[in-house]
Coordinates of C-alpha atoms and ligand atoms in Angstrom, one line a residue:
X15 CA -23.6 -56.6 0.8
X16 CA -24.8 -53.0 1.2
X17 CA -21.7 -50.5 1.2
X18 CA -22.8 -47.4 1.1
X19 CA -25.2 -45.6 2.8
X20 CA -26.6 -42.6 1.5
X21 CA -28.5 -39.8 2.8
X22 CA -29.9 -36.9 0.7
X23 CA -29.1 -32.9 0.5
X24 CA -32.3 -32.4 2.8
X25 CA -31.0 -34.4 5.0
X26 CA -28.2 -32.4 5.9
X27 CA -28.8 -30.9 9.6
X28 CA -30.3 -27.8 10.2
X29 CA -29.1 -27.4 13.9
X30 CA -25.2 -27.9 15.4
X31 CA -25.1 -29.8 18.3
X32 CA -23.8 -27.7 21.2
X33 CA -22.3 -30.7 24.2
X34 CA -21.9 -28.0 26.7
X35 CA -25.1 -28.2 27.2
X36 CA -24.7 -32.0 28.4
X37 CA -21.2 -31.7 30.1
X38 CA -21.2 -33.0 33.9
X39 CA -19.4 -30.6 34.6
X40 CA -18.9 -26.5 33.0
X41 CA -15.6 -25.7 31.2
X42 CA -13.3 -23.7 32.9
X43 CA -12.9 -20.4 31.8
X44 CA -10.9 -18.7 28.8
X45 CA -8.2 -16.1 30.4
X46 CA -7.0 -13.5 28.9
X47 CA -3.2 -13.5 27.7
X48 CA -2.0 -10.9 29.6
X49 CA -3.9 -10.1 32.7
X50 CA -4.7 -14.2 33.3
X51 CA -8.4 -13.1 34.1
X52 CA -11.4 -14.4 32.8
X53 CA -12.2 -12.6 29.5
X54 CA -16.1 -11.2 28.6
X55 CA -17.4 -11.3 25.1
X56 CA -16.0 -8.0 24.1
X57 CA -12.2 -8.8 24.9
X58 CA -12.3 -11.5 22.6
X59 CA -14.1 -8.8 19.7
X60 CA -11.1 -7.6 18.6
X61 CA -10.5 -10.9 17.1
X62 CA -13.7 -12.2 16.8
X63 CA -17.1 -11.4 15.6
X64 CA -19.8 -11.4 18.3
X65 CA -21.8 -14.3 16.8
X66 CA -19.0 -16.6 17.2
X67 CA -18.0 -15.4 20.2
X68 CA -21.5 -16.2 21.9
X69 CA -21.3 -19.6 20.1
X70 CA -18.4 -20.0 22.2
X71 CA -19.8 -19.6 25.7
X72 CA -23.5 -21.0 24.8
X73 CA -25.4 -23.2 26.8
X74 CA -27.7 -23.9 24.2
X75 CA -28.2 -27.6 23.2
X76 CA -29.3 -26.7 19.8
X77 CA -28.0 -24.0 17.8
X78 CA -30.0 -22.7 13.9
X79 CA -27.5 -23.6 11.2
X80 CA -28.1 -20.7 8.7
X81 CA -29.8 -20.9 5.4
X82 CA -26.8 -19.5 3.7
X83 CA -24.7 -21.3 5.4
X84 CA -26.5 -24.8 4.6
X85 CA -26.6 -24.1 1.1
X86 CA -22.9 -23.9 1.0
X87 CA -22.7 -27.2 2.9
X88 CA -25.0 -28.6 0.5
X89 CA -22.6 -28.8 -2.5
X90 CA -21.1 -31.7 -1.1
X91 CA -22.6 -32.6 2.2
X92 CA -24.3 -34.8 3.4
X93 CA -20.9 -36.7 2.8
X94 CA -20.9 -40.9 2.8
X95 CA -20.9 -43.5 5.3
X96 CA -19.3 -46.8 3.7
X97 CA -18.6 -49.9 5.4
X98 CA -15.4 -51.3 4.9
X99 CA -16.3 -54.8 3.8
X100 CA -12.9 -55.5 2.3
X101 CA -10.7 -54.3 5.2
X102 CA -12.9 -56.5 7.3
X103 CA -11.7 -59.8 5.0
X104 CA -8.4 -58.5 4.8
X105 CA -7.8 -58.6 8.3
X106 CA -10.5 -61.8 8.7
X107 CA -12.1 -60.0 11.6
X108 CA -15.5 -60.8 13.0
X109 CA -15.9 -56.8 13.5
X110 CA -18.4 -54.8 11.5
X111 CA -15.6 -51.2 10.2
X112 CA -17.6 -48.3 8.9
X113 CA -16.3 -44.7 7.8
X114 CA -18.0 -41.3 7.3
X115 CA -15.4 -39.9 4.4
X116 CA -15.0 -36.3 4.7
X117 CA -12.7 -36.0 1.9
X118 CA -15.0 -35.7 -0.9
X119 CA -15.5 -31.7 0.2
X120 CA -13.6 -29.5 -2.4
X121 CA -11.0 -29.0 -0.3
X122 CA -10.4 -32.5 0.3
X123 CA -11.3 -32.7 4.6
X124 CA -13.9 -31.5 7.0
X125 CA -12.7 -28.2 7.5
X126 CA -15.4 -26.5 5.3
X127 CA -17.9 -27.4 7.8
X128 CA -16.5 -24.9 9.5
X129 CA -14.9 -22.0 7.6
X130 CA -18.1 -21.9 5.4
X131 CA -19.8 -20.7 8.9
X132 CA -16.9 -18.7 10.0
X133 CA -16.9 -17.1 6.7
X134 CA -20.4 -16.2 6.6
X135 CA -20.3 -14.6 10.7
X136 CA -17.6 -12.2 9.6
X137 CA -19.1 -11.2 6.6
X138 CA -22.4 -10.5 8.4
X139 CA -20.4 -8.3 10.7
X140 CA -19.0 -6.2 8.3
X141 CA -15.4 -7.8 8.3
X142 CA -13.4 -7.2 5.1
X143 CA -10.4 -9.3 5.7
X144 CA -9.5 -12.8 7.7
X145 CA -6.7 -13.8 9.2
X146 CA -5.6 -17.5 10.0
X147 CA -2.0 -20.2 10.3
X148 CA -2.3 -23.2 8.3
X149 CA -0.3 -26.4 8.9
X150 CA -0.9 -28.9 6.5
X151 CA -2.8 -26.3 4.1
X152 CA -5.9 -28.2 4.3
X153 CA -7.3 -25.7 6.8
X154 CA -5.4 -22.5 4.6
X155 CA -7.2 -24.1 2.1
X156 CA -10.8 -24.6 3.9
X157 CA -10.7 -20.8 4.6
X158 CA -9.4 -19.8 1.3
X159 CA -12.5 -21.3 -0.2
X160 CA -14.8 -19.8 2.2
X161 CA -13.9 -16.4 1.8
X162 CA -14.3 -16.8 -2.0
X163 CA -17.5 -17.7 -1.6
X164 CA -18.2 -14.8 0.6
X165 CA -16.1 -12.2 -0.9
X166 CA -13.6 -11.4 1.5
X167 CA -9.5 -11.1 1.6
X168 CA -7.8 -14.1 3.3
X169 CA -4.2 -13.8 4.4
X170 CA -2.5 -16.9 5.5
X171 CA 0.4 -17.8 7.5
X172 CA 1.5 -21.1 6.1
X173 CA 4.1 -23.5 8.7
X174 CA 7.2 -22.9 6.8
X175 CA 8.3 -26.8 6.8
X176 CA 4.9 -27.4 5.3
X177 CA 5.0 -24.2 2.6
X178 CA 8.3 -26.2 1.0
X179 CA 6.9 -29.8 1.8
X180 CA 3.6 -29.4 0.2
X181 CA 3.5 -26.4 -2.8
X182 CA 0.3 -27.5 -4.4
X183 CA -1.6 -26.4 -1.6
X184 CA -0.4 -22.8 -1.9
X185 CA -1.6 -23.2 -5.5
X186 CA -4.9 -24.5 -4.0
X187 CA -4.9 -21.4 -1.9
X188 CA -3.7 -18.8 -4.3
X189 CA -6.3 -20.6 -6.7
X190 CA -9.2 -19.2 -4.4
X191 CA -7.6 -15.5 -4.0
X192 CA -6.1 -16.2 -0.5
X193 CA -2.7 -14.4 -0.1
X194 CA 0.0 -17.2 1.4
X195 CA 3.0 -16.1 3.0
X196 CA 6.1 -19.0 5.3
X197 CA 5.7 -18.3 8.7
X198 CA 7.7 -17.3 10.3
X199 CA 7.6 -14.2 8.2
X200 CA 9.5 -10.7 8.7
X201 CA 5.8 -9.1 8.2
X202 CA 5.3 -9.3 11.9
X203 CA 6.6 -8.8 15.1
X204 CA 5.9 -11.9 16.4
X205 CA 7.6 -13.4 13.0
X206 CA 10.8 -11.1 13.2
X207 CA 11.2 -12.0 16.9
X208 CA 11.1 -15.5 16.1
X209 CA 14.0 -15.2 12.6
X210 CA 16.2 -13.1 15.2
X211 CA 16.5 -16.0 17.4
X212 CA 16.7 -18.9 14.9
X213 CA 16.8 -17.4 11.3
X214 CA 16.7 -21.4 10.3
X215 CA 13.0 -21.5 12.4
X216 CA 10.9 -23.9 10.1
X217 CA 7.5 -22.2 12.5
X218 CA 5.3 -24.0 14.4
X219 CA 1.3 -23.4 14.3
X220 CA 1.7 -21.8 17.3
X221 CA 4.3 -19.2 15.8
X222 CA 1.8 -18.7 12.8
X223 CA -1.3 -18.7 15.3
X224 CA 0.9 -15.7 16.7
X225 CA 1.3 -13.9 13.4
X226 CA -2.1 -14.1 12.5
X227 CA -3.2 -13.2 15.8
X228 CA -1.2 -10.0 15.8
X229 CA -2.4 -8.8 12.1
X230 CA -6.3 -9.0 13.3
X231 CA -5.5 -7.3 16.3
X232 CA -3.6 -4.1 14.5
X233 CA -6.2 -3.7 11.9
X234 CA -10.0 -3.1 12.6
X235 CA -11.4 -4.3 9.1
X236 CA -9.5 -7.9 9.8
X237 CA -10.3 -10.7 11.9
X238 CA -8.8 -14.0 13.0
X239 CA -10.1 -17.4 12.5
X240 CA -9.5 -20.7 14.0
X241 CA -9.4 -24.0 12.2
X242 CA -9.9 -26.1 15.5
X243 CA -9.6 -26.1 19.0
X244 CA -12.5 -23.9 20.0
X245 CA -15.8 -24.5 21.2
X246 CA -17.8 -23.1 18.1
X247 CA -15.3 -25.1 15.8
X248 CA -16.0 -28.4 17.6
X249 CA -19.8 -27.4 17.0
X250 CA -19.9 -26.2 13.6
X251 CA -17.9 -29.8 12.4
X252 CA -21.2 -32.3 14.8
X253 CA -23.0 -32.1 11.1
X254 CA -20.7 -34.9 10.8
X255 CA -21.5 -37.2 13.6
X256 CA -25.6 -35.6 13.1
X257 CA -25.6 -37.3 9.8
X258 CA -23.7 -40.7 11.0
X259 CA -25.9 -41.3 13.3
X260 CA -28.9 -41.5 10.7
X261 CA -26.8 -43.6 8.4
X262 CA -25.6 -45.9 11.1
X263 CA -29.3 -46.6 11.4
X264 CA -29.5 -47.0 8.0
X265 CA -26.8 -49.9 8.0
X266 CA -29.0 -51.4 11.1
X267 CA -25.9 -50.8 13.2
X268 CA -24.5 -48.7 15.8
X269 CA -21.4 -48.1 16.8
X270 CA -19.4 -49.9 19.7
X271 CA -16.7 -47.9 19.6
X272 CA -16.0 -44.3 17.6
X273 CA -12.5 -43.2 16.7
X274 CA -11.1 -39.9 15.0
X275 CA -7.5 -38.4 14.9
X276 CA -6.5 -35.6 16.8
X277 CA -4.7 -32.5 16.1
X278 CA -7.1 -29.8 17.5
X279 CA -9.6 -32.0 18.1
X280 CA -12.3 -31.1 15.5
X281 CA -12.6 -33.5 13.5
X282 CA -13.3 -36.6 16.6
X283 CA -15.1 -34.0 17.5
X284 CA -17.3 -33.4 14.5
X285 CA -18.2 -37.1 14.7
X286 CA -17.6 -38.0 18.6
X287 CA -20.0 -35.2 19.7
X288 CA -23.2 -36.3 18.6
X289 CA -22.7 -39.9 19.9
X290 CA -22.0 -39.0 23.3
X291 CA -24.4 -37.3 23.4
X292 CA -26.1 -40.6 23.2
X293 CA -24.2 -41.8 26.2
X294 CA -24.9 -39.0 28.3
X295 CA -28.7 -38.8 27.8
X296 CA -29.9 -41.7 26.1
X297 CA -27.8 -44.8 28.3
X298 CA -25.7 -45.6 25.3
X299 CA -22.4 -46.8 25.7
X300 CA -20.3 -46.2 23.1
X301 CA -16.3 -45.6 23.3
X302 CA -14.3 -42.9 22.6
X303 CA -10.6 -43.3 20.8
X304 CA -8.7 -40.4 20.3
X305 CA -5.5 -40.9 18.3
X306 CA -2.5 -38.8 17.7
X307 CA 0.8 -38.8 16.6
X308 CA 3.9 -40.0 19.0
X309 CA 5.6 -37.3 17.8
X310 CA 2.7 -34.7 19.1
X311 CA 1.4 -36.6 22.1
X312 CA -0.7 -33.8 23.8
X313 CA -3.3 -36.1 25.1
X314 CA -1.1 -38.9 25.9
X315 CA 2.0 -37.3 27.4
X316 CA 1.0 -33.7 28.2
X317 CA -0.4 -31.9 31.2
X318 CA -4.5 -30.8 31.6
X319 CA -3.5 -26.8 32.3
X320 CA -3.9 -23.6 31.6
X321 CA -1.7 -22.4 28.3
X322 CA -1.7 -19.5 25.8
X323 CA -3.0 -21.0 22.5
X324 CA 0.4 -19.6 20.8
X325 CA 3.7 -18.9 20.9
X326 CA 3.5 -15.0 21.3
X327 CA 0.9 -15.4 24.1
X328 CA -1.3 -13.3 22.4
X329 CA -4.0 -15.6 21.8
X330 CA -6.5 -16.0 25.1
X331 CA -5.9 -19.1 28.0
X332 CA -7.3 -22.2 28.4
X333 CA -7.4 -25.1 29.7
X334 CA -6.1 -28.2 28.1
X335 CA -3.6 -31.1 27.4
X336 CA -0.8 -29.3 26.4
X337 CA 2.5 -29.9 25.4
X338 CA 3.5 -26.2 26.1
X339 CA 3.2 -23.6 23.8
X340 CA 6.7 -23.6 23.4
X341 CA 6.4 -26.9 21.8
X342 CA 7.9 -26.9 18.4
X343 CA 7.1 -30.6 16.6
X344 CA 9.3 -32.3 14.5
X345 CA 8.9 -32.3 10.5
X346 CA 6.7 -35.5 10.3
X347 CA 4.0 -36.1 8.0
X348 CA 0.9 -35.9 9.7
X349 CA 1.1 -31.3 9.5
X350 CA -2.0 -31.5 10.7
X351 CA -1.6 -33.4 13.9
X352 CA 0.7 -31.0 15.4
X353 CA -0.6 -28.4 17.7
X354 CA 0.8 -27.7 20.8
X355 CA -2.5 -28.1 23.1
X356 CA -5.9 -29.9 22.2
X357 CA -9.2 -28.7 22.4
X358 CA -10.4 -27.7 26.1
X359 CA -14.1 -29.7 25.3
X360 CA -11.6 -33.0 24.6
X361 CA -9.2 -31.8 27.2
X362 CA -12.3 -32.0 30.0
X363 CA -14.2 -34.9 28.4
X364 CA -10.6 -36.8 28.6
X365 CA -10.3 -35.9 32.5
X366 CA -14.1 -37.1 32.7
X367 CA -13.0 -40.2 31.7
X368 CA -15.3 -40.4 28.5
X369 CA -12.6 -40.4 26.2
X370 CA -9.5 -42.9 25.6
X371 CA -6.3 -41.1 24.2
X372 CA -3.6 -43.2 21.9
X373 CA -0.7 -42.7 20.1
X374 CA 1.0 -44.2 17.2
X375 CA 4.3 -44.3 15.2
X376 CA 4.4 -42.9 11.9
X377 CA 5.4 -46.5 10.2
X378 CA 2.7 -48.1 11.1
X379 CA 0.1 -45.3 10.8
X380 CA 1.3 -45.4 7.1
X381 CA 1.1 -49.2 7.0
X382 CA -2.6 -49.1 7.8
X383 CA -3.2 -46.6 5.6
X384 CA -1.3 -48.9 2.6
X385 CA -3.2 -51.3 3.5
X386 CA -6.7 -49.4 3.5
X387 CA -5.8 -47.8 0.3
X388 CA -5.4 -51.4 -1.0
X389 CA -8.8 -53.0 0.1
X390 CA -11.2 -49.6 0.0
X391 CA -9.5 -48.0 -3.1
X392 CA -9.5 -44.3 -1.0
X393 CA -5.7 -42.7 0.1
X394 CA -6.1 -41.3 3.5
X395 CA -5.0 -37.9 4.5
X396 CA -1.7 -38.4 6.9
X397 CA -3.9 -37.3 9.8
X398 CA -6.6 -39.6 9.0
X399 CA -4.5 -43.0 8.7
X400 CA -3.6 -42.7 12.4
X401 CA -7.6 -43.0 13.0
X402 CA -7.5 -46.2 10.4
X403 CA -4.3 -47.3 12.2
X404 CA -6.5 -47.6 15.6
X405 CA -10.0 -49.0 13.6
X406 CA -7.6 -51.6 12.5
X407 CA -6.5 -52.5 16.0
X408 CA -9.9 -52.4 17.2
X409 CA -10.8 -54.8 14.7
X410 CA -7.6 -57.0 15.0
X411 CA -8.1 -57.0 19.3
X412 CA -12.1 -58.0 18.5
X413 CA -10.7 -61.0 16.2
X414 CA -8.6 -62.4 19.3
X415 CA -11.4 -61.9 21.8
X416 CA -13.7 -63.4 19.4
X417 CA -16.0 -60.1 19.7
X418 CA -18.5 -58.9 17.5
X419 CA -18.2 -55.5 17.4
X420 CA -19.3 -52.6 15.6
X421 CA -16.5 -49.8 14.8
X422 CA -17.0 -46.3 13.0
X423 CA -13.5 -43.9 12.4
X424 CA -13.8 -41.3 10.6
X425 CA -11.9 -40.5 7.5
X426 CA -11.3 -37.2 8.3
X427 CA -9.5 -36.2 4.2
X428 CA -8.0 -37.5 1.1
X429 CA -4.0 -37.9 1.0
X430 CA -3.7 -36.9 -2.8
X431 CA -1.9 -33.9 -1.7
X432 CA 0.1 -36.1 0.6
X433 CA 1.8 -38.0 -2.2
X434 CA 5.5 -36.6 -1.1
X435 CA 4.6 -38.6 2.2
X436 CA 3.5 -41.8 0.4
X437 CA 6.4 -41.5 -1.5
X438 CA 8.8 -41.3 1.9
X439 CA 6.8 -43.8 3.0
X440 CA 7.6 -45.8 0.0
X441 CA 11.2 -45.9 -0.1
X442 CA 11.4 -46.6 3.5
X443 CA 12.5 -43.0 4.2
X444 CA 10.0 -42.8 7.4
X445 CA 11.4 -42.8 10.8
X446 CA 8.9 -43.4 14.0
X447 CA 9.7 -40.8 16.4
X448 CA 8.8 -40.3 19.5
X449 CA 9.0 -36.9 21.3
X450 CA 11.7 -36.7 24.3
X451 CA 10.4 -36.6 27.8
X452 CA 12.8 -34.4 28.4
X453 CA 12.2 -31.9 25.8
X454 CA 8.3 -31.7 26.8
X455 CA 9.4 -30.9 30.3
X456 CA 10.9 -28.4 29.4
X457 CA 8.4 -26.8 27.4
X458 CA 6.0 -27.6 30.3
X459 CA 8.1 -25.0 32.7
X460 CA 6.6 -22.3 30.8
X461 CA 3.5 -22.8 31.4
X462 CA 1.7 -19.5 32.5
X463 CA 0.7 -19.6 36.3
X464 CA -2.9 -19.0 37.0
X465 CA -4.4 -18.0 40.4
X466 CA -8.2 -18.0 39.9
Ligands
PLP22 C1 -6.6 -30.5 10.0 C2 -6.8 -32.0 9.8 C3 -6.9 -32.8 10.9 C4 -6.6 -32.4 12.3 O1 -7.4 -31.4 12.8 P1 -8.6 -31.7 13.8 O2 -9.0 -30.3 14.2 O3 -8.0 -32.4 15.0 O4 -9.6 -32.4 13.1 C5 -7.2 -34.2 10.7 N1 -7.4 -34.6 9.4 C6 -7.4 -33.8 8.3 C7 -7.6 -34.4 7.0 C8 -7.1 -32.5 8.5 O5 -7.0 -31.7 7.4

């Protein structure tokens, strides 16, 4: 039984796919932070370079990918499509499971896809320096590589429970040039604010958004870049569902249903994107499944609204499922998955009713993920086990019902930097958590109010 299906370097796209084109209905507008008003292009310059910017607020369906940009993505991409044939017999299921693996990039996830182009913008402008927060590290890392590559500085405000959880992604960083510092840091304002409140803070990506934010804005040779959440991110990462789609016509199959985790929203987005597209203007029907973490249920549990993208309110507005920006997760494994908000193209899409939001328990996310690493040989990244955890389902609820059905998740990194968690996970150290209503309503209170 075929396995694998390949594509070739050439066959990497040569155009992003851009779904505000296709949207029913526009995206509401980005605000700025202080005045609540809708921003122009050259508010957002301070922390952005032009190019990006006007990726952001295009209405173009199709947008170049450039050459030097492309060759970069070419080291590793296009990336493979496998069919899990032995999850299927493990689980005895009638449904057909296939995966687009995103961890064989160097870093280890999809976020090259988009710091390669991010990288390249800023370096075209004339920027010598980026900022950016990192989580998990896989995103530090994605950026760290990229500005290698391009010759710039990268400074990096790593999520302090994450900089003592997971040291071998500083080295990964530090490997590449990037500087790394714990955020909260006292290097900022936004940092010491935070340290005179709770010196024991162990940040947020919404505190280290906030550092990061501040350093681009005080110096004009810096900028700030965004590992998710924004339109051009969501873009930049559709080479992956681009690429899926010709390999799910290799494998004579198309997909029933198409799941991703969610933190930000890039990588469901990277693959999700392209196949609604297919909905929306070619009568497909495929589903959406967007899963995330009970402990981070933004999609589930929060509120569609307008919120700062940080803790400082420095960064702009918009519209989204939000948990607040307040919201400061707890310390469970899945570093990735735990932003405050979600991005506005899922946020709208979700209202639309195109996509289906879940959430899962950090037991059984890692119990899929055992159990995938046991029939496919391949450890998931935290993240990307809760989008196994759901394929699983999928396939388990087709079994009951009989159904033939055809599922794709995408496999958004590798967990070999993620042992510590395997390890918890191991001894029975893992606790599900689920976050308190009351604790999100209370974030939720300080929500900005707009009056457009
Ligand atoms: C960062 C990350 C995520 C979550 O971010 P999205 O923008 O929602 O994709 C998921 N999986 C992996 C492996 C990551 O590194």
């Amino acid at each position: 039984m075929q396995t694998q299906f390949l594509l070739s370097q050439n066959d990497v796209p040569t155009q992003w796919y851009n779904v505000q084109a296709d949207l029913p209905e526009p995206l509401p507008p980005t605000l700025h932070p202080v005045t609540l008003q809708p921003v122009g292009p050259s508010d957002l310059e301070p922390i952005f370079p032009m190019d990006l910017i006007l990726q952001e607020v295009s209405q173009e369906r199709y947008i170049d990918i450039p050459q030097e940009v492309r060759e970069i993505l070419q080291l590793w991409r296009p990336t493979p499509l496998y069919r899990a044939v032995r999850l299927e017999q493990a689980l005895g299921t009638p449904a057909k499971i296939f995966y687009k693996y995103e961890g064989t990039s160097p870093t280890g996830s999809h976020k090259p896809n988009t710091s390669v182009a991010q990288a390249f913008y800023n370096k075209i402008a004339g920027v010598k320096r980026l900022t950016t927060e990192t989580g998990a590290g896989q995103w530090g890392s994605a950026l760290a590589m990229a500005c290698n590559f391009f010759g710039l500085e990268c400074k990096i405000y790593m999520v302090k429970v994450s900089y003592q959880q997971k040291p071998y992604r500083r080295s990964v960083m530090r490997l590449f040039g990037a500087d790394v510092v714990p955020s909260p840091s006292d290097e900022t304002e936004s940092g010491r604010a935070i340290l005179a409140k709770d010196p024991n803070s162990t940040g947020s990506l919404g505190i280290a958004i906030s550092e990061a934010v501040e350093v681009a804005l005080k110096n004009a040779d810096t900028k700030y870049s965004l590992g998710s959440v924004l339109n051009h991110v969501l873009m930049h990462q559709t080479v992956i569902g681009e690429e899926a789609i010709k390999q799910m016509d290799l494998a004579g199959a198309y997909p029933d249903v198409v799941i991703g985790c969610v933190g930000g929203g890039s990588n469901f987005g990277g693959l999700a994107l392209p196949f609604l597209r297919q909905n929306l203007r070619e009568g497909a029907k495929t589903r959406f499944v967007a899963v995330e973490p009970m402990a981070c249920p933004s999609m589930t549990r929060g509120v569609y609204a307008f919120d700062y993208g940080d803790t400082a309110k420095m960064a702009p507005v918009v519209k989204m499922d939000t948990l607040g920006h307040d919201f400061v997760p707890p310390a469970i494994h899945a570093g990735g998955l735990r932003y405050h908000g979600v991005a506005p193209l899922l946020a709208l899409l979700h209202r639309l009713g195109y996509i289906e939001p879940r959430a899962y328990h950090q037991v059984p996310v890692f119990d899929a993920a055992a159990l995938f690493t046991r029939t496919e040989g391949i450890i998931p990244a935290p993240e990307s086990a809760h989008a196994v955890r759901a394929a699983i389902d999928e396939a388990l609820d087709a079994k009951e019902k009989g159904e033939e059905r055809v599922i794709l998740f995408n496999l958004s990194g590798h967990g070999f930097l993620d042992l510590g968690a395997y390890d918890a996970y191991l001894e029975g150290r893992l606790e599900n958590y689920a976050y308190p209503e009351e604790m999100i309503q209370r974030a939720l209170q300080s929500l900005p109010q707009v009056n457009l």
